[in-house]
Each structure stands twice: as structure tokens, then as C-alpha cells.
């Protein structure tokens, strides 16, 4: 395989739970309009949440924000949210698939399910990010991303509204960047442009 | 720079994909269940789960178990059929059936409903309750099908966890139910046993959407959260199957995140209630529809039978040849 090609990052996955709405508002509103990777997000929500969550962020974000559709092709510069009450997975042909399998870590969508399937597809070209949350979903997935040669970022627990999810991720594997919320976008942008943080 | 770890992980991934293909091929050849056109990511999760639970190290180790251990295969088959469902799941869907679809069915002399992929039956009882309340149940026949016999058996029993009834009651009420939901079941210890009358007009039957054929002249087909596990090609085959199984003006109901709009049969269906994914079959001339690809419907048992016949024939030919040889030598 071409080494030069593999050096570049192809996608960002983000997992966030309790405290997520504020954290995501901050992250998504500071993403540059020319950001070159797709961003795929699992946010834990109540199963009966309305389907219009992405609308909440669309106004403040310069990139297109939408709910991921089944079989939809993943496009650069687009922000995707897992639909409430479905697991979101990535297929080899860079399309999304959905599943109503039982909740994982009491969650559907589950961060681990997205991270593990994205890692299978993107391998070393994947950036995984775990933000605020009150459980441990995402820890296993982030470890898998790291084991697959990908890059991992965790919100500094001291700056997280709910620190347990970042703390658990840090305990589960060696994290490349543990940074405050306000620095996460600049790290991702730099990685997406140069391949190094 | 690509370090060794990346190479190993790529290699591992490639091997896993090969092993999954071999496993699915083995299942198809041996049992006729065809998972080869399932969406892979979720399939891989379930394969890995069964592998870990069984203490196996590699996916290829499972091939041996699948072939030689029927109990193992049955367990694995249950994993592969997603049996996560609830009564009146997506209440707004059932509310739409009640408010908009029922009135269209009322005039029919007889109503046939196919619940395809009925899993453990929660949707069957939901539909029976709704039709009973709308006074249509007496002239309805519900065909409840699934490829998993284990799931079908549970559906037939109609015994559910009492704990889940609270949620189902709330779903029922949001779906426009006005009776007392607890009148539809009796309780025993921690189980809720659905009333016998609710399965009076239900036929439970084993049917595989991937390998089995048309299920005739339906007025309503409900198939929710099944197609999300299929690839685009297989989805198209199933849409064709549904189209051929529906009568004129029949309804097709899909899951909230499923759509027929990306399929080549999209033009054969109009939106009835768009946001609930309820479609109505549209009559168009037959010329525009391709013939059913017959080869897709060959199931494993047919293939196995024919291969047995062929190997028997070859054996007979061999016998005949050696007989001829003996006769020639004798001369």
C-alpha cells in the first residue's frame, strides 16, 4: 500500500455524552469552512429525542451538519450525527449503515460501535475524539483506534462538564493528545492539513 | 510513516475479511442461509461477539464449529437474527396506521397483512391489538414470518417480560390506544402472557427474505428495521419481492430510517405518509419492470440436492465405465 497516502487522515469520529450539547456547540462553531475531513459524531441522547438534533448546530457551524442516513456515502467537510435509537457504523465502501442491535454500554447509539467499525475501515487514517460524559462508552473504541495505528484525542477531564468518560478513556489506552476543549479543534485542523499535530 | 503496527493491523483486517467470507460461504453451502449480501460492519460485530463468547481466537475457527456442531450453529443463527424489538415501537408509526391506513382497509372484504421479519412477535401482537380495536380483526389474516425458528417460537408463545410492559403501555398510549393495555395480557410470576385471542387470525411461518419467494396478494406489508442489515443489491431483491407480493394499492411500511427512494423500484411506490415511511404500490405497466432474477432465489437446499444428484451420476458413470472396461478385457 502507498505510504504517502496512508499518512493522511481520512476521517474524524467524535463520541460525547452528558454535557455534550455545550461541548459540541463550541467545537462545531469553531470548525473552519474549508475543513477537509468528514466528522462523524455519536452523541448519547434520550431514545425518544427528536430527529432534528443536527439543526441545533447547523446555524452556528460553517460546515453542513446532518443526520447520517443508511447507505449514505461519507463526504469530506460534512458533519454527521448518529440518528437517535440506532447504532451508526461505517462500511468498507465508505458508506454508513445502521443497526438496532441491543444497546452497548447502555447506549444506542454507542460510541464504541461507531469507533470500532470506523477503525476497521480507516485504520491508521482515523482520528478518534472522546469528550465530556458520565459513563465509559468510547474507551474500548478509542483503544481499538490506537491499536489500529490511528490517532486519539481526549478532552482534558479537568475541563469536561462530566469527567468520567474522558478519564475512563485515558485509563484504557495511551492517548496521543489530552487537551482542553478549546484546543481540540486546532489540533484536529492541524492534523488534517499536515498529518502531524 | 507507516510503522509495523499499522502493517499488522491492515493484515489482520484483510485476513478477517477473508475469514468472514469463508464463514458465510460455509453457512450458505451447508444450511442454505445466505448472509453473503448482508451489510458487513454489523455482521462482523456479531461474529466477533460469538467468537469471544465461545472462547475462539480466529473467525476461521468458527467455520469448523458451524459445520460440525449444529448447536453452535443454531446459537450463531440466533445472533445473526437481530431480535431487539418492542410493542408499538415508534408509536407515531402505529398512530399513522390507525388514523390514515385503517380507513383505506375498511372497505376491503378481506385483509391480508404480512409482517416480514416479525422476530419475537412484539409487532404481531401490536398489530392484532390495533386491528381488534378498529373492529377489523375478524376479517384479517396476519402472516408473521421470520427466518429464525427460535424467534418464531417465541412469537407464537407470546410470553414477554412483565418488566417491559410499562414501556409497552406507554408506547400503546402514544400510538392512540385508549383501552387498558393490561387487559391484553395475563400475568404469571414475572411474565406477561398475551391473550390467546390475539393470535387467532395469525399464521406464523418460516420465511427467509433472502432466499424464499413471493408471499401472495397482501394488502399491507410491514418490514421495519430489517433492510438496514442488507446491502443495496439485496435490498433491491427484497423490494422486488414485496412489490410482487402486494396487491394493487397495497401498503408497504418500512422502518423510520429506511427508504425505497434509493432503490430501482422507487417509481413503483408513491409516498402515502412520507415521514412514517408508509408507501402505496403504484400500478405501472409490466414492461417497465425487469423479470425477477431467478438465480437469486436458488436456495442452499436446492444447490445441495443438485450436487448430490450430480455426484451420484458421476459415481454411476464411473461404475459403468469400469463395467465396460471389464467387458472389453474379457473379450
Short mmCIF file of C-alpha atoms in Angstrom, two decimals:
data_model
loop_
_atom_site.label_atom_id
_atom_site.label_comp_id
_atom_site.label_asym_id
_atom_site.label_seq_id
_atom_site.Cartn_x
_atom_site.Cartn_y
_atom_site.Cartn_z
CA UNK A 1 0.00 0.00 0.00
CA UNK A 2 1.08 3.58 -0.66
CA UNK A 3 2.74 5.01 2.44
CA UNK A 4 2.25 8.62 1.46
CA UNK A 5 -1.46 8.07 1.09
CA UNK A 6 -1.74 6.39 4.49
CA UNK A 7 -0.02 9.29 6.18
CA UNK A 8 -3.00 11.49 5.58
CA UNK A 9 -6.05 11.39 7.77
CA UNK A 10 -9.35 10.50 6.19
CA UNK A 11 -11.98 10.92 8.89
CA UNK A 12 -12.69 12.13 12.43
CA UNK A 13 -15.01 10.31 14.84
CA UNK A 14 -16.25 12.02 17.99
CA UNK A 15 -18.03 10.49 20.99
CA UNK A 16 -19.80 12.63 23.55
CA UNK A 17 -22.39 12.08 26.28
CA UNK A 18 -23.57 14.13 29.27
CA UNK A 19 -22.63 17.80 28.82
CA UNK A 20 -22.34 17.16 25.11
CA UNK A 21 -24.53 19.90 23.74
CA UNK A 22 -22.35 22.71 25.11
CA UNK A 23 -19.13 20.95 24.14
CA UNK A 24 -20.35 20.27 20.59
CA UNK A 25 -21.59 23.84 20.14
CA UNK A 26 -18.11 25.05 20.97
CA UNK A 27 -16.36 22.51 18.73
CA UNK A 28 -18.67 22.79 15.73
CA UNK A 29 -18.85 26.58 15.74
CA UNK A 30 -15.06 26.83 15.58
CA UNK A 31 -14.56 24.39 12.70
CA UNK A 32 -13.18 26.23 9.63
CA UNK A 33 -15.34 26.38 6.49
CA UNK A 34 -12.66 24.60 4.45
CA UNK A 35 -12.18 21.67 6.83
CA UNK A 36 -11.26 18.74 4.62
CA UNK A 37 -12.36 15.61 6.52
CA UNK A 38 -15.74 14.12 7.32
CA UNK A 39 -16.67 14.31 11.02
CA UNK A 40 -18.87 11.52 12.41
CA UNK A 41 -20.44 12.05 15.81
CA UNK A 42 -22.20 9.84 18.32
CA UNK A 43 -23.96 11.87 20.99
CA UNK A 44 -25.87 9.97 23.65
CA UNK A 45 -29.44 11.19 23.70
CA UNK A 46 -32.72 10.05 25.11
CA UNK A 47 -34.16 7.35 22.78
CA UNK A 48 -37.24 9.46 22.16
CA UNK A 49 -35.26 12.52 21.09
CA UNK A 50 -36.47 14.28 18.02
CA UNK A 51 -34.73 13.61 14.74
CA UNK A 52 -33.81 17.27 14.34
CA UNK A 53 -30.80 17.40 16.69
CA UNK A 54 -28.37 18.43 13.93
CA UNK A 55 -30.48 21.56 13.34
CA UNK A 56 -29.33 22.76 16.73
CA UNK A 57 -25.79 23.08 15.39
CA UNK A 58 -26.43 23.91 11.75
CA UNK A 59 -26.84 27.65 12.38
CA UNK A 60 -23.57 28.08 14.24
CA UNK A 61 -21.46 25.72 12.10
CA UNK A 62 -19.85 26.71 8.79
CA UNK A 63 -19.95 23.12 7.61
CA UNK A 64 -23.02 21.12 6.66
CA UNK A 65 -24.47 19.28 9.69
CA UNK A 66 -26.84 16.39 9.12
CA UNK A 67 -28.10 13.10 10.47
CA UNK A 68 -26.37 10.11 8.87
CA UNK A 69 -28.64 8.15 6.54
CA UNK A 70 -28.49 4.45 5.92
CA UNK A 71 -26.18 3.66 2.91
CA UNK A 72 -25.27 7.34 2.58
CA UNK A 73 -21.83 7.98 1.12
CA UNK A 74 -19.45 9.74 3.54
CA UNK A 75 -18.36 13.10 2.13
CA UNK A 76 -15.47 15.35 3.22
CA UNK A 77 -16.30 18.52 5.06
CA UNK A 78 -19.64 17.24 6.26
CA UNK A 79 -20.63 16.68 9.92
CA UNK A 80 -22.76 13.59 10.54
CA UNK A 81 -24.76 12.65 13.63
CA UNK A 82 -25.92 9.14 14.51
CA UNK A 83 -29.74 9.02 14.47
CA UNK A 84 -31.35 8.58 17.90
CA UNK A 85 -32.00 4.96 18.88
CA UNK A 86 -29.78 3.45 16.16
CA UNK A 87 -26.16 2.34 16.21
CA UNK A 88 -24.13 4.00 13.46
CA UNK A 89 -21.44 2.00 11.64
CA UNK A 90 -19.05 2.59 8.72
CA UNK A 91 -18.82 0.11 5.83
CA UNK A 92 -15.75 -0.68 3.69
CA UNK A 93 -17.09 1.36 0.77
CA UNK A 94 -17.21 4.49 2.99
CA UNK A 95 -20.96 4.45 3.45
CA UNK A 96 -22.97 4.39 6.66
CA UNK A 97 -25.00 1.50 7.96
CA UNK A 98 -27.42 1.46 10.89
CA UNK A 99 -28.35 -1.20 13.39
CA UNK A 100 -30.96 -1.64 16.12
CA UNK A 101 -28.91 -4.24 17.96
CA UNK A 102 -29.15 -4.13 21.75
CA UNK A 103 -27.62 -1.08 23.45
CA UNK A 104 -23.86 -1.29 24.09
CA UNK A 105 -22.66 0.32 27.35
CA UNK A 106 -26.36 1.05 27.95
CA UNK A 107 -26.27 3.26 24.89
CA UNK A 108 -27.75 3.23 21.42
CA UNK A 109 -26.15 4.80 19.52
CA UNK A 110 -22.95 3.60 21.18
CA UNK A 111 -19.60 5.36 20.75
CA UNK A 112 -17.69 2.05 20.84
CA UNK A 113 -19.78 0.63 17.99
CA UNK A 114 -19.02 3.61 15.74
CA UNK A 115 -15.33 3.81 16.72
CA UNK A 116 -14.67 0.08 16.24
CA UNK A 117 -16.31 -0.12 12.83
CA UNK A 118 -14.66 3.13 11.67
CA UNK A 119 -11.29 1.81 12.81
CA UNK A 120 -11.79 -1.36 10.74
CA UNK A 121 -12.33 0.79 7.66
CA UNK A 122 -9.99 3.76 8.14
CA UNK A 123 -7.25 2.10 10.20
CA UNK A 124 -4.30 4.48 10.64
CA UNK A 125 -6.14 7.26 8.81
CA UNK A 126 -8.67 7.76 11.59
CA UNK A 127 -8.73 10.40 14.32
CA UNK A 128 -10.84 9.46 17.36
CA UNK A 129 -12.03 12.03 19.92
CA UNK A 130 -13.71 11.44 23.29
CA UNK A 131 -15.38 14.40 25.01
CA UNK A 132 -17.38 15.01 28.20
CA UNK A 133 -19.63 12.24 29.52
CA UNK A 134 -20.75 10.40 32.64
CA UNK A 135 -20.06 6.80 31.60
CA UNK A 136 -17.28 4.80 29.93
CA UNK A 137 -18.57 4.38 26.37
CA UNK A 138 -15.82 5.13 23.85
CA UNK A 139 -12.89 3.78 25.89
CA UNK A 140 -12.80 0.44 24.08
CA UNK A 141 -13.31 2.06 20.71
CA UNK A 142 -10.53 4.57 21.27
CA UNK A 143 -8.17 1.77 22.26
CA UNK A 144 -9.05 -0.03 19.04
CA UNK A 145 -8.34 3.14 17.02
CA UNK A 146 -4.96 3.43 18.73
CA UNK A 147 -4.18 -0.27 18.17
CA UNK A 148 -5.09 0.17 14.51
CA UNK A 149 -2.50 2.92 14.15
CA UNK A 150 -4.98 5.82 14.31
CA UNK A 151 -4.65 8.97 16.37
CA UNK A 152 -6.53 9.58 19.63
CA UNK A 153 -7.60 12.78 21.37
CA UNK A 154 -9.38 13.13 24.71
CA UNK A 155 -10.82 16.24 26.29
CA UNK A 156 -8.83 17.11 29.43
CA UNK A 157 -11.10 15.78 32.21
CA UNK A 158 -10.45 18.96 34.23
CA UNK A 159 -12.18 20.98 31.51
CA UNK A 160 -15.05 18.50 31.00
CA UNK A 161 -18.53 19.15 32.34
CA UNK A 162 -18.66 15.40 33.17
CA UNK A 163 -15.12 13.97 33.54
CA UNK A 164 -15.77 10.20 33.78
CA UNK A 165 -15.86 9.41 30.08
CA UNK A 166 -12.55 11.19 29.31
CA UNK A 167 -10.97 9.76 32.50
CA UNK A 168 -12.03 6.24 31.56
CA UNK A 169 -10.64 6.64 28.02
CA UNK A 170 -7.29 7.86 29.39
CA UNK A 171 -7.13 4.83 31.69
CA UNK A 172 -7.93 2.39 28.89
CA UNK A 173 -5.16 3.24 26.41
CA UNK A 174 -2.31 5.63 25.73
CA UNK A 175 -3.85 8.82 24.34
CA UNK A 176 -1.95 10.97 21.84
CA UNK A 177 -3.43 14.32 22.90
CA UNK A 178 -5.18 15.19 26.16
CA UNK A 179 -6.17 18.81 25.63
CA UNK A 180 -8.72 21.35 26.91
CA UNK A 181 -11.94 21.61 24.95
CA UNK A 182 -10.98 24.91 23.29
CA UNK A 183 -7.79 23.42 21.82
CA UNK A 184 -9.32 20.31 20.29
CA UNK A 185 -10.36 21.93 17.01
CA UNK A 186 -6.95 23.46 16.39
CA UNK A 187 -5.27 20.06 16.94
CA UNK A 188 -7.69 18.36 14.53
CA UNK A 189 -7.33 21.07 11.90
CA UNK A 190 -3.52 20.90 12.06
CA UNK A 191 -3.61 17.10 11.78
CA UNK A 192 -5.98 17.24 8.85
CA UNK A 193 -3.71 19.64 6.98
CA UNK A 194 -0.25 18.32 7.72
CA UNK A 195 -0.74 14.82 9.07
CA UNK A 196 1.07 15.90 12.26
CA UNK A 197 -0.35 17.65 15.34
CA UNK B 1 5.46 6.78 8.09
CA UNK B 2 3.75 3.51 8.29
CA UNK B 3 5.05 1.55 11.23
CA UNK B 4 4.87 -2.18 11.78
CA UNK B 5 1.80 -1.89 13.90
CA UNK B 6 -0.16 -0.37 11.00
CA UNK B 7 1.00 -3.10 8.66
CA UNK B 8 -0.05 -5.78 11.14
CA UNK B 9 -3.39 -4.16 11.65
CA UNK B 10 -4.00 -3.89 7.88
CA UNK B 11 -3.00 -7.51 7.50
CA UNK B 12 -5.23 -8.58 10.36
CA UNK B 13 -8.16 -6.71 8.84
CA UNK B 14 -7.62 -8.24 5.43
CA UNK B 15 -7.46 -11.73 6.94
CA UNK B 16 -10.60 -11.13 8.96
CA UNK B 17 -12.48 -10.10 5.83
CA UNK B 18 -11.36 -13.25 4.03
CA UNK B 19 -12.33 -15.39 7.02
CA UNK B 20 -15.78 -13.77 7.19
CA UNK B 21 -16.39 -14.53 3.52
CA UNK B 22 -15.36 -18.15 4.02
CA UNK B 23 -17.58 -18.48 7.08
CA UNK B 24 -20.62 -17.07 5.26
CA UNK B 25 -19.94 -19.30 2.27
CA UNK B 26 -19.76 -22.35 4.56
CA UNK B 27 -23.08 -21.44 6.19
CA UNK B 28 -24.71 -20.99 2.80
CA UNK B 29 -23.43 -24.28 1.38
CA UNK B 30 -24.24 -26.26 4.48
CA UNK B 31 -27.54 -24.77 5.62
CA UNK B 32 -28.83 -22.58 2.78
CA UNK B 33 -28.96 -19.41 4.93
CA UNK B 34 -27.48 -16.65 2.80
CA UNK B 35 -25.78 -13.83 4.72
CA UNK B 36 -23.33 -13.07 1.92
CA UNK B 37 -25.10 -9.86 0.98
CA UNK B 38 -25.56 -8.52 4.46
CA UNK B 39 -24.01 -5.17 5.38
CA UNK B 40 -20.67 -6.21 6.79
CA UNK B 41 -19.93 -3.88 9.71
CA UNK B 42 -22.73 -5.05 11.96
CA UNK B 43 -22.36 -8.67 10.84
CA UNK B 44 -18.70 -8.52 11.85
CA UNK B 45 -19.64 -7.29 15.33
CA UNK B 46 -21.97 -10.22 15.87
CA UNK B 47 -19.45 -12.72 14.51
CA UNK B 48 -16.77 -11.34 16.83
CA UNK B 49 -19.14 -11.48 19.79
CA UNK B 50 -19.98 -15.15 19.21
CA UNK B 51 -16.28 -15.89 18.69
CA UNK B 52 -15.33 -14.30 22.02
CA UNK B 53 -18.23 -15.93 23.88
CA UNK B 54 -17.15 -19.32 22.56
CA UNK B 55 -13.53 -18.79 23.54
CA UNK B 56 -12.31 -18.98 19.94
CA UNK B 57 -9.36 -16.97 18.68
CA UNK B 58 -10.00 -16.59 15.00
CA UNK B 59 -13.07 -16.25 12.82
CA UNK B 60 -11.83 -19.17 10.75
CA UNK B 61 -12.03 -21.35 13.89
CA UNK B 62 -15.77 -20.80 13.73
CA UNK B 63 -16.04 -22.50 10.33
CA UNK B 64 -15.29 -25.88 11.91
CA UNK B 65 -17.88 -25.31 14.66
CA UNK B 66 -20.51 -24.13 12.20
CA UNK B 67 -20.07 -27.23 10.03
CA UNK B 68 -19.77 -29.89 12.72
CA UNK B 69 -21.70 -28.53 15.68
CA UNK B 70 -25.38 -27.95 14.96
CA UNK B 71 -25.99 -26.49 18.42
CA UNK B 72 -23.25 -23.93 17.86
CA UNK B 73 -24.72 -23.01 14.51
CA UNK B 74 -28.21 -22.59 15.97
CA UNK B 75 -26.83 -20.25 18.62
CA UNK B 76 -24.94 -18.30 15.99
CA UNK B 77 -28.04 -18.10 13.80
CA UNK B 78 -29.91 -16.53 16.69
CA UNK B 79 -27.11 -13.94 16.99
CA UNK B 80 -27.46 -13.14 13.32
CA UNK B 81 -31.17 -12.50 13.51
CA UNK B 82 -31.50 -9.25 15.39
CA UNK B 83 -34.20 -9.91 17.96
CA UNK B 84 -34.38 -6.49 19.50
CA UNK B 85 -37.88 -5.10 19.24
CA UNK B 86 -40.75 -3.79 21.35
CA UNK B 87 -44.51 -3.46 21.23
CA UNK B 88 -45.76 -0.39 19.41
CA UNK B 89 -42.15 0.54 18.65
CA UNK B 90 -42.19 4.05 17.12
CA UNK B 91 -45.69 4.90 18.42
CA UNK B 92 -46.17 7.57 15.76
CA UNK B 93 -45.99 4.85 13.10
CA UNK B 94 -48.83 2.88 14.69
CA UNK B 95 -50.78 6.08 15.22
CA UNK B 96 -50.50 6.76 11.47
CA UNK B 97 -51.69 3.24 10.68
CA UNK B 98 -54.65 3.80 12.96
CA UNK B 99 -55.54 7.25 11.66
CA UNK B 100 -54.74 7.01 7.97
CA UNK B 101 -54.26 3.43 6.74
CA UNK B 102 -57.14 1.72 8.57
CA UNK B 103 -59.77 3.82 6.77
CA UNK B 104 -58.34 2.64 3.44
CA UNK B 105 -58.61 -1.00 4.53
CA UNK B 106 -62.13 -0.79 5.98
CA UNK B 107 -63.91 -1.29 2.65
CA UNK B 108 -61.99 -4.43 1.73
CA UNK B 109 -63.87 -7.74 2.06
CA UNK B 110 -60.78 -9.44 3.48
CA UNK B 111 -57.46 -8.03 4.67
CA UNK B 112 -54.10 -9.75 4.37
CA UNK B 113 -51.18 -8.35 6.36
CA UNK B 114 -47.61 -9.64 6.11
CA UNK B 115 -45.26 -8.86 8.96
CA UNK B 116 -41.93 -9.76 7.36
CA UNK B 117 -39.12 -10.30 9.83
CA UNK B 118 -41.54 -10.41 12.77
CA UNK B 119 -38.77 -11.51 15.13
CA UNK B 120 -40.10 -12.45 18.58
CA UNK B 121 -43.61 -11.23 17.78
CA UNK B 122 -44.00 -7.92 19.65
CA UNK B 123 -45.12 -6.24 16.43
CA UNK B 124 -47.58 -9.06 15.70
CA UNK B 125 -49.45 -8.51 18.96
CA UNK B 126 -49.32 -4.74 18.47
CA UNK B 127 -50.97 -5.12 15.06
CA UNK B 128 -53.56 -7.60 16.38
CA UNK B 129 -54.49 -5.19 19.19
CA UNK B 130 -54.79 -2.27 16.79
CA UNK B 131 -56.94 -4.21 14.31
CA UNK B 132 -59.12 -5.58 17.12
CA UNK B 133 -59.76 -2.08 18.44
CA UNK B 134 -60.56 -0.86 14.93
CA UNK B 135 -63.04 -3.77 14.57
CA UNK B 136 -61.18 -5.16 11.55
CA UNK B 137 -59.51 -8.15 13.15
CA UNK B 138 -62.28 -10.62 12.28
CA UNK B 139 -61.73 -10.15 8.56
CA UNK B 140 -57.94 -10.03 8.75
CA UNK B 141 -55.29 -12.70 8.33
CA UNK B 142 -51.82 -11.77 9.61
CA UNK B 143 -48.86 -13.67 8.18
CA UNK B 144 -45.99 -13.35 10.61
CA UNK B 145 -42.70 -14.60 9.18
CA UNK B 146 -39.07 -14.79 10.19
CA UNK B 147 -36.07 -16.89 9.14
CA UNK B 148 -35.22 -17.70 12.74
CA UNK B 149 -37.27 -20.59 14.10
CA UNK B 150 -36.20 -19.71 17.63
CA UNK B 151 -37.63 -16.21 17.22
CA UNK B 152 -40.81 -17.56 15.62
CA UNK B 153 -41.34 -19.98 18.52
CA UNK B 154 -41.13 -17.08 20.95
CA UNK B 155 -43.52 -15.11 18.79
CA UNK B 156 -46.01 -17.98 18.88
CA UNK B 157 -45.72 -18.31 22.66
CA UNK B 158 -46.43 -14.62 23.14
CA UNK B 159 -44.83 -14.53 26.56
CA UNK B 160 -42.85 -11.42 27.43
CA UNK B 161 -41.08 -9.91 30.40
CA UNK B 162 -43.51 -8.22 32.76
CA UNK B 163 -40.88 -5.52 33.29
CA UNK B 164 -41.18 -4.42 29.67
CA UNK B 165 -44.94 -3.91 29.89
CA UNK B 166 -44.61 -0.46 31.42
CA UNK B 167 -42.74 0.78 28.38
CA UNK B 168 -45.14 -1.01 26.02
CA UNK B 169 -48.14 0.52 27.79
CA UNK B 170 -46.68 3.96 27.26
CA UNK B 171 -45.95 3.17 23.60
CA UNK B 172 -49.51 1.86 23.19
CA UNK B 173 -50.97 5.06 24.61
CA UNK B 174 -48.78 7.23 22.37
CA UNK B 175 -49.92 5.10 19.44
CA UNK B 176 -53.52 6.16 20.07
CA UNK B 177 -54.55 3.26 22.34
CA UNK B 178 -57.41 4.14 24.66
CA UNK B 179 -58.20 0.81 26.32
CA UNK B 180 -56.45 -0.56 29.36
CA UNK B 181 -53.33 -2.23 27.92
CA UNK B 182 -53.18 -4.72 30.79
CA UNK B 183 -56.45 -6.26 29.56
CA UNK B 184 -54.48 -7.74 26.65
CA UNK B 185 -52.32 -9.99 28.80
CA UNK B 186 -52.40 -12.02 31.97
CA UNK B 187 -49.51 -12.12 34.38
CA UNK B 188 -47.74 -15.10 35.85
CA UNK B 189 -44.71 -14.56 38.08
CA UNK B 190 -42.56 -12.10 36.12
CA UNK B 191 -44.12 -12.86 32.72
CA UNK B 192 -46.87 -11.27 30.69
CA UNK B 193 -48.83 -13.80 28.62
CA UNK B 194 -50.62 -12.26 25.66
CA UNK B 195 -54.30 -13.18 25.24
CA UNK B 196 -54.90 -16.22 23.02
CA UNK B 197 -57.50 -14.29 21.01
CA UNK B 198 -54.73 -12.01 19.66
CA UNK B 199 -53.17 -14.87 17.68
CA UNK B 200 -56.46 -16.35 16.47
CA UNK B 201 -56.01 -14.89 12.98
CA UNK B 202 -52.23 -15.09 12.84
CA UNK B 203 -50.27 -17.60 10.75
CA UNK B 204 -46.68 -17.92 11.97
CA UNK B 205 -44.41 -19.22 9.28
CA UNK B 206 -40.73 -19.62 8.48
CA UNK B 207 -39.77 -17.46 5.53
CA UNK B 208 -36.37 -16.14 4.51
CA UNK B 209 -36.47 -12.82 2.67
CA UNK B 210 -33.11 -13.56 1.08
CA UNK B 211 -33.82 -16.99 -0.40
CA UNK B 212 -37.59 -17.56 -0.37
CA UNK B 213 -40.17 -16.34 -2.85
CA UNK B 214 -43.34 -14.32 -3.16
CA UNK B 215 -45.94 -14.33 -0.38
CA UNK B 216 -49.09 -13.57 -2.31
CA UNK B 217 -51.65 -10.79 -2.64
CA UNK B 218 -51.01 -8.81 0.51
CA UNK B 219 -52.84 -5.60 1.35
CA UNK B 220 -50.20 -4.47 3.83
CA UNK B 221 -46.56 -5.47 4.22
CA UNK B 222 -44.70 -4.30 7.31
CA UNK B 223 -40.95 -4.82 7.31
CA UNK B 224 -39.22 -2.46 9.70
CA UNK B 225 -35.53 -2.38 10.57
CA UNK B 226 -34.71 -5.50 8.59
CA UNK B 227 -33.47 -3.96 5.35
CA UNK B 228 -30.84 -1.87 7.17
CA UNK B 229 -28.82 -5.09 7.51
CA UNK B 230 -28.78 -5.78 3.75
CA UNK B 231 -26.55 -4.35 1.06
CA UNK B 232 -28.06 -2.31 -1.75
CA UNK B 233 -28.34 -5.27 -4.14
CA UNK B 234 -30.11 -7.47 -1.63
CA UNK B 235 -32.39 -4.59 -0.65
CA UNK B 236 -33.44 -4.29 -4.29
CA UNK B 237 -34.23 -8.01 -4.46
CA UNK B 238 -36.39 -7.74 -1.37
CA UNK B 239 -38.18 -4.62 -2.65
CA UNK B 240 -38.97 -6.59 -5.80
CA UNK B 241 -40.29 -9.44 -3.66
CA UNK B 242 -42.51 -7.01 -1.76
CA UNK B 243 -43.74 -5.38 -4.94
CA UNK B 244 -44.73 -8.77 -6.36
CA UNK B 245 -46.38 -9.80 -3.09
CA UNK B 246 -48.54 -6.68 -2.78
CA UNK B 247 -51.93 -6.33 -4.42
CA UNK B 248 -52.98 -3.17 -6.20
CA UNK B 249 -52.97 -0.17 -3.83
CA UNK B 250 -51.23 -2.29 -1.19
CA UNK B 251 -49.19 -0.58 1.53
CA UNK B 252 -45.50 -1.08 2.23
CA UNK B 253 -44.28 0.05 5.65
CA UNK B 254 -40.55 0.39 6.36
CA UNK B 255 -38.51 1.42 9.41
CA UNK B 256 -38.07 5.11 10.19
CA UNK B 257 -34.55 5.19 8.73
CA UNK B 258 -35.26 3.02 5.71
CA UNK B 259 -36.36 4.22 2.28
CA UNK B 260 -37.34 2.80 -1.08
CA UNK B 261 -36.24 6.02 -2.77
CA UNK B 262 -32.70 4.78 -3.45
CA UNK B 263 -33.95 1.53 -4.96
CA UNK B 264 -34.60 0.83 -8.61
CA UNK B 265 -38.23 0.08 -7.68
CA UNK B 266 -38.75 3.58 -6.28
CA UNK B 267 -41.08 4.55 -9.15
CA UNK B 268 -43.37 1.65 -8.32
CA UNK B 269 -44.30 3.18 -4.98
CA UNK B 270 -45.78 6.53 -4.02
CA UNK B 271 -45.43 8.18 -0.62
CA UNK B 272 -48.55 7.64 1.45
CA UNK B 273 -47.18 9.02 4.70
CA UNK B 274 -43.68 10.15 3.91
CA UNK B 275 -42.37 10.80 7.42
CA UNK B 276 -43.53 7.36 8.62
CA UNK B 277 -42.13 5.56 5.55
CA UNK B 278 -45.55 4.25 4.54
CA UNK B 279 -45.71 3.73 0.76
CA UNK B 280 -48.50 2.70 -1.55
CA UNK B 281 -47.91 0.43 -4.53
CA UNK B 282 -48.44 2.26 -7.78
CA UNK B 283 -49.70 0.36 -10.81
CA UNK B 284 -47.42 0.78 -13.79
CA UNK B 285 -47.24 -1.27 -16.95
CA UNK B 286 -45.33 -4.54 -16.68
CA UNK B 287 -42.91 -3.64 -19.46
CA UNK B 288 -41.06 -1.24 -17.22
CA UNK B 289 -40.29 -3.91 -14.67
CA UNK B 290 -37.41 -6.33 -15.17
CA UNK B 291 -38.12 -10.01 -14.79
CA UNK B 292 -37.21 -11.47 -11.42
CA UNK B 293 -33.62 -12.68 -11.50
CA UNK B 294 -34.31 -16.39 -10.92
CA UNK B 295 -30.82 -17.31 -9.88
CA UNK B 296 -31.10 -15.09 -6.79
CA UNK B 297 -33.85 -17.34 -5.49
CA UNK B 298 -31.86 -20.58 -5.65
CA UNK B 299 -31.51 -21.55 -2.04
CA UNK B 300 -28.84 -23.73 -0.49
CA UNK B 301 -31.01 -26.83 -0.19
CA UNK B 302 -31.58 -26.85 -3.96
CA UNK B 303 -27.86 -26.48 -4.55
CA UNK B 304 -27.09 -29.28 -2.09
CA UNK B 305 -29.67 -31.58 -3.66
CA UNK B 306 -28.35 -30.97 -7.15
CA UNK B 307 -24.76 -31.52 -6.08
CA UNK B 308 -25.77 -34.85 -4.51
CA UNK B 309 -27.54 -35.82 -7.76
CA UNK B 310 -24.51 -34.82 -9.81
CA UNK B 311 -22.07 -36.76 -7.62
CA UNK B 312 -24.39 -39.81 -7.75
CA UNK B 313 -24.49 -39.55 -11.54
CA UNK B 314 -20.70 -39.29 -11.70
CA UNK B 315 -20.39 -42.38 -9.48
CA UNK B 316 -22.79 -44.31 -11.76
CA UNK B 317 -20.81 -43.21 -14.82
CA UNK B 318 -17.61 -44.43 -13.17
CA UNK B 319 -19.25 -47.80 -12.42
CA UNK B 320 -20.46 -48.03 -15.99
CA UNK B 321 -17.01 -47.19 -17.31
CA UNK B 322 -15.33 -49.90 -15.20
CA UNK B 323 -18.02 -52.38 -16.32
CA UNK B 324 -17.28 -51.55 -19.95
CA UNK B 325 -13.56 -51.94 -19.24
CA UNK B 326 -14.12 -55.40 -17.69
CA UNK B 327 -16.25 -56.46 -20.63
CA UNK B 328 -13.56 -55.26 -23.05
CA UNK B 329 -10.82 -57.11 -21.16
CA UNK B 330 -12.95 -60.28 -21.05
CA UNK B 331 -13.23 -60.10 -24.82
#
